[in-house]
Short mmCIF file of C-alpha atoms and ligand atoms in Angstrom, two decimals:
data_model
loop_
_atom_site.label_atom_id
_atom_site.label_comp_id
_atom_site.label_asym_id
_atom_site.label_seq_id
_atom_site.Cartn_x
_atom_site.Cartn_y
_atom_site.Cartn_z
CA UNK A 15 10.85 -5.28 13.23
CA UNK A 16 10.80 -2.73 16.22
CA UNK A 17 9.93 0.11 13.98
CA UNK A 18 6.41 -1.59 13.12
CA UNK A 19 5.65 -1.80 16.67
CA UNK A 20 4.39 1.76 16.73
CA UNK A 21 1.60 0.79 14.30
CA UNK A 22 -0.21 -1.17 17.34
CA UNK A 23 -3.19 0.57 18.91
CA UNK A 24 -3.80 -0.64 22.58
CA UNK A 25 -7.45 -1.22 22.84
CA UNK A 26 -8.03 -3.26 26.21
CA UNK A 27 -8.69 0.11 28.37
CA UNK A 28 -10.50 1.95 25.61
CA UNK A 29 -14.18 2.88 26.48
CA UNK A 30 -17.32 2.55 24.25
CA UNK A 31 -17.37 5.27 21.66
CA UNK A 32 -14.93 6.58 18.99
CA UNK A 33 -11.10 7.12 19.44
CA UNK A 34 -8.79 8.88 17.13
CA UNK A 35 -5.49 7.71 16.25
CA UNK A 36 -2.86 9.39 14.00
CA UNK A 37 0.08 7.72 12.25
CA UNK A 38 2.59 8.36 9.59
CA UNK A 39 3.75 6.24 6.90
CA UNK A 40 6.87 6.95 5.23
CA UNK A 41 10.15 5.16 3.52
CA UNK A 42 11.08 3.44 6.67
CA UNK A 43 7.72 1.78 6.84
CA UNK A 44 8.26 0.53 3.41
CA UNK A 45 11.86 -0.50 4.49
CA UNK A 46 10.25 -3.35 6.61
CA UNK A 47 8.41 -5.11 3.80
CA UNK A 48 10.79 -7.11 1.41
CA UNK A 49 8.06 -7.41 -1.43
CA UNK A 50 6.66 -4.06 -1.06
CA UNK A 51 5.56 -2.67 -4.73
CA UNK A 52 5.69 0.62 -3.03
CA UNK A 53 9.26 1.60 -1.77
CA UNK A 54 8.97 5.07 -0.95
CA UNK A 55 6.17 7.64 -0.02
CA UNK A 56 4.58 9.90 2.34
CA UNK A 57 1.03 9.32 4.02
CA UNK A 58 -1.01 10.54 6.88
CA UNK A 59 -2.97 7.68 8.37
CA UNK A 60 -5.98 8.75 10.60
CA UNK A 61 -7.95 6.01 12.31
CA UNK A 62 -11.17 6.14 13.99
CA UNK A 63 -11.62 3.26 16.19
CA UNK A 64 -15.12 2.62 17.44
CA UNK A 65 -15.25 0.45 20.44
CA UNK A 66 -18.37 -1.55 21.34
CA UNK A 67 -19.41 -4.01 23.67
CA UNK A 68 -18.11 -7.10 21.78
CA UNK A 69 -16.99 -5.67 18.56
CA UNK A 70 -14.74 -2.98 16.95
CA UNK A 71 -15.12 -1.22 14.07
CA UNK A 72 -12.17 0.42 12.69
CA UNK A 73 -12.30 3.37 9.73
CA UNK A 74 -8.73 4.24 7.88
CA UNK A 75 -8.42 7.53 6.09
CA UNK A 76 -5.01 7.08 4.18
CA UNK A 77 -3.82 10.45 2.36
CA UNK A 78 -0.65 11.51 0.67
CA UNK A 79 1.50 10.14 -1.78
CA UNK A 80 3.91 7.04 -2.85
CA UNK A 81 6.33 7.09 -5.68
CA UNK A 82 5.84 4.93 -8.58
CA UNK A 83 7.85 3.96 -11.89
CA UNK A 84 6.14 5.08 -15.08
CA UNK A 85 5.45 1.73 -17.57
CA UNK A 86 6.24 4.16 -20.26
CA UNK A 87 9.15 6.74 -19.51
CA UNK A 88 10.55 4.83 -16.37
CA UNK A 89 10.55 7.80 -14.43
CA UNK A 90 9.59 7.87 -10.87
CA UNK A 91 6.88 10.31 -9.70
CA UNK A 92 4.78 10.91 -6.86
CA UNK A 93 1.26 9.58 -7.24
CA UNK A 94 -1.82 10.77 -5.19
CA UNK A 95 -3.22 8.59 -2.80
CA UNK A 96 -6.52 8.79 -1.10
CA UNK A 97 -7.89 5.25 0.71
CA UNK A 98 -10.70 5.09 2.73
CA UNK A 99 -11.10 1.57 4.41
CA UNK A 100 -13.13 -0.05 7.16
CA UNK A 101 -12.30 -3.33 9.21
CA UNK A 102 -14.57 -4.81 11.54
CA UNK A 103 -13.36 -6.80 14.61
CA UNK A 104 -14.49 -9.28 16.43
CA UNK A 105 -13.24 -11.20 19.34
CA UNK A 106 -13.45 -15.06 20.13
CA UNK A 107 -12.56 -17.21 23.11
CA UNK A 108 -11.25 -19.93 21.09
CA UNK A 109 -7.40 -20.14 20.27
CA UNK A 110 -8.16 -21.69 16.88
CA UNK A 111 -9.47 -18.73 14.54
CA UNK A 112 -10.01 -19.56 11.22
CA UNK A 113 -13.11 -17.20 9.93
CA UNK A 114 -10.95 -14.13 9.21
CA UNK A 115 -12.46 -12.39 6.20
CA UNK A 116 -10.96 -9.35 4.09
CA UNK A 117 -13.71 -7.17 5.95
CA UNK A 118 -13.84 -9.05 9.54
CA UNK A 119 -10.86 -9.60 11.27
CA UNK A 120 -11.27 -12.21 14.10
CA UNK A 121 -8.88 -11.43 17.37
CA UNK A 122 -8.70 -13.93 20.15
CA UNK A 123 -9.76 -12.39 23.39
CA UNK A 124 -6.20 -12.81 24.87
CA UNK A 125 -5.00 -9.84 22.31
CA UNK A 126 -4.39 -6.52 23.75
CA UNK A 127 -3.57 -4.71 20.84
CA UNK A 128 -4.65 -4.30 17.09
CA UNK A 129 -1.49 -4.32 14.75
CA UNK A 130 -2.50 -2.25 11.73
CA UNK A 131 1.08 -2.70 10.00
CA UNK A 132 -0.05 -5.48 7.65
CA UNK A 133 -3.30 -3.73 6.95
CA UNK A 134 -1.78 -0.62 6.03
CA UNK A 135 0.71 -2.50 3.99
CA UNK A 136 -2.12 -4.21 2.05
CA UNK A 137 -4.16 -1.10 1.65
CA UNK A 138 -1.43 0.96 0.25
CA UNK A 139 0.09 -1.87 -2.36
CA UNK A 140 -3.51 -2.11 -3.55
CA UNK A 141 -3.90 1.52 -4.31
CA UNK A 142 -1.27 0.92 -6.98
CA UNK A 143 -2.86 0.91 -10.27
CA UNK A 144 -2.28 -2.02 -12.72
CA UNK A 145 -0.91 0.25 -15.69
CA UNK A 146 1.43 3.01 -14.20
CA UNK A 147 1.64 6.13 -16.09
CA UNK A 148 2.88 9.49 -15.00
CA UNK A 149 0.42 10.91 -17.25
CA UNK A 150 -2.67 9.91 -15.25
CA UNK A 151 -5.44 11.85 -14.36
CA UNK A 152 -4.37 14.36 -11.32
CA UNK A 153 -0.62 14.39 -11.86
CA UNK A 154 0.91 17.53 -13.64
CA UNK A 155 3.94 15.49 -14.74
CA UNK A 156 4.05 14.11 -18.12
CA UNK A 157 6.38 11.25 -19.61
CA UNK A 158 9.81 12.38 -20.22
CA UNK A 159 9.66 12.84 -23.99
CA UNK A 160 13.43 12.37 -24.60
CA UNK A 161 13.48 8.94 -22.30
CA UNK A 162 10.70 7.65 -24.52
CA UNK A 163 12.61 8.82 -27.72
CA UNK A 164 15.66 7.22 -26.55
CA UNK A 165 13.82 3.99 -25.73
CA UNK A 166 11.72 3.76 -29.02
CA UNK A 167 15.22 4.02 -31.19
CA UNK A 168 16.37 1.19 -28.79
CA UNK A 169 13.27 -0.71 -29.61
CA UNK A 170 13.62 0.11 -33.56
CA UNK A 171 17.38 -0.87 -33.27
CA UNK A 172 16.78 -4.22 -31.65
CA UNK A 173 13.82 -5.00 -33.68
CA UNK A 174 15.74 -6.89 -36.49
CA UNK A 175 17.40 -8.97 -33.73
CA UNK A 176 16.66 -11.90 -31.75
CA UNK A 177 17.15 -10.84 -28.41
CA UNK A 178 16.31 -13.34 -25.59
CA UNK A 179 16.05 -10.47 -22.57
CA UNK A 180 13.35 -9.97 -20.93
CA UNK A 181 14.22 -6.26 -20.91
CA UNK A 182 13.55 -6.17 -24.81
CA UNK A 183 9.69 -7.15 -23.73
CA UNK A 184 9.51 -4.30 -21.71
CA UNK A 185 10.62 -1.77 -24.50
CA UNK A 186 8.49 -3.84 -27.01
CA UNK A 187 5.74 -2.99 -24.78
CA UNK A 188 6.50 0.66 -24.84
CA UNK A 189 6.51 0.98 -28.41
CA UNK A 190 3.34 -1.02 -28.79
CA UNK A 191 1.51 1.61 -26.70
ZN1 LIG B 8 5.78 8.45 -18.11
#
């Protein structure tokens, strides 16, 4: 997991005020997460960290694209991603930290750096739409018509058979769309 170490921000020496950090996320990042929905992409991450006396406010600006697989024609296509997120970081003396929420991250006072890799992973995977269509607004590409035709004839041929194969469910879903 050495690769992910580059996504740590050492904040101990930072003065109060705003500090900027830039990161890049590409396939090597997604390779580190076995269960990532997103496997490929290229994104620029701009982090604005505001250090205050007893807390930090961290703003994320993530822009770029990820590759998704269209539910309908099964082709891979680039999907534009623009994410803005904010997290507030508080510090606590206690070793036992249990009130971490989605917006407030509580770190021990013994910590020296902020690991943003899990945050980036979560933000980017949450940007994946529930229904993935390569015809979605903002994309110039359309569903591959040849592929749709071939898939539909497969579905039509399979309609009269009883097939216990999850792939047929996918094909039926396509037909019903
Ligand atoms: Zn498509």
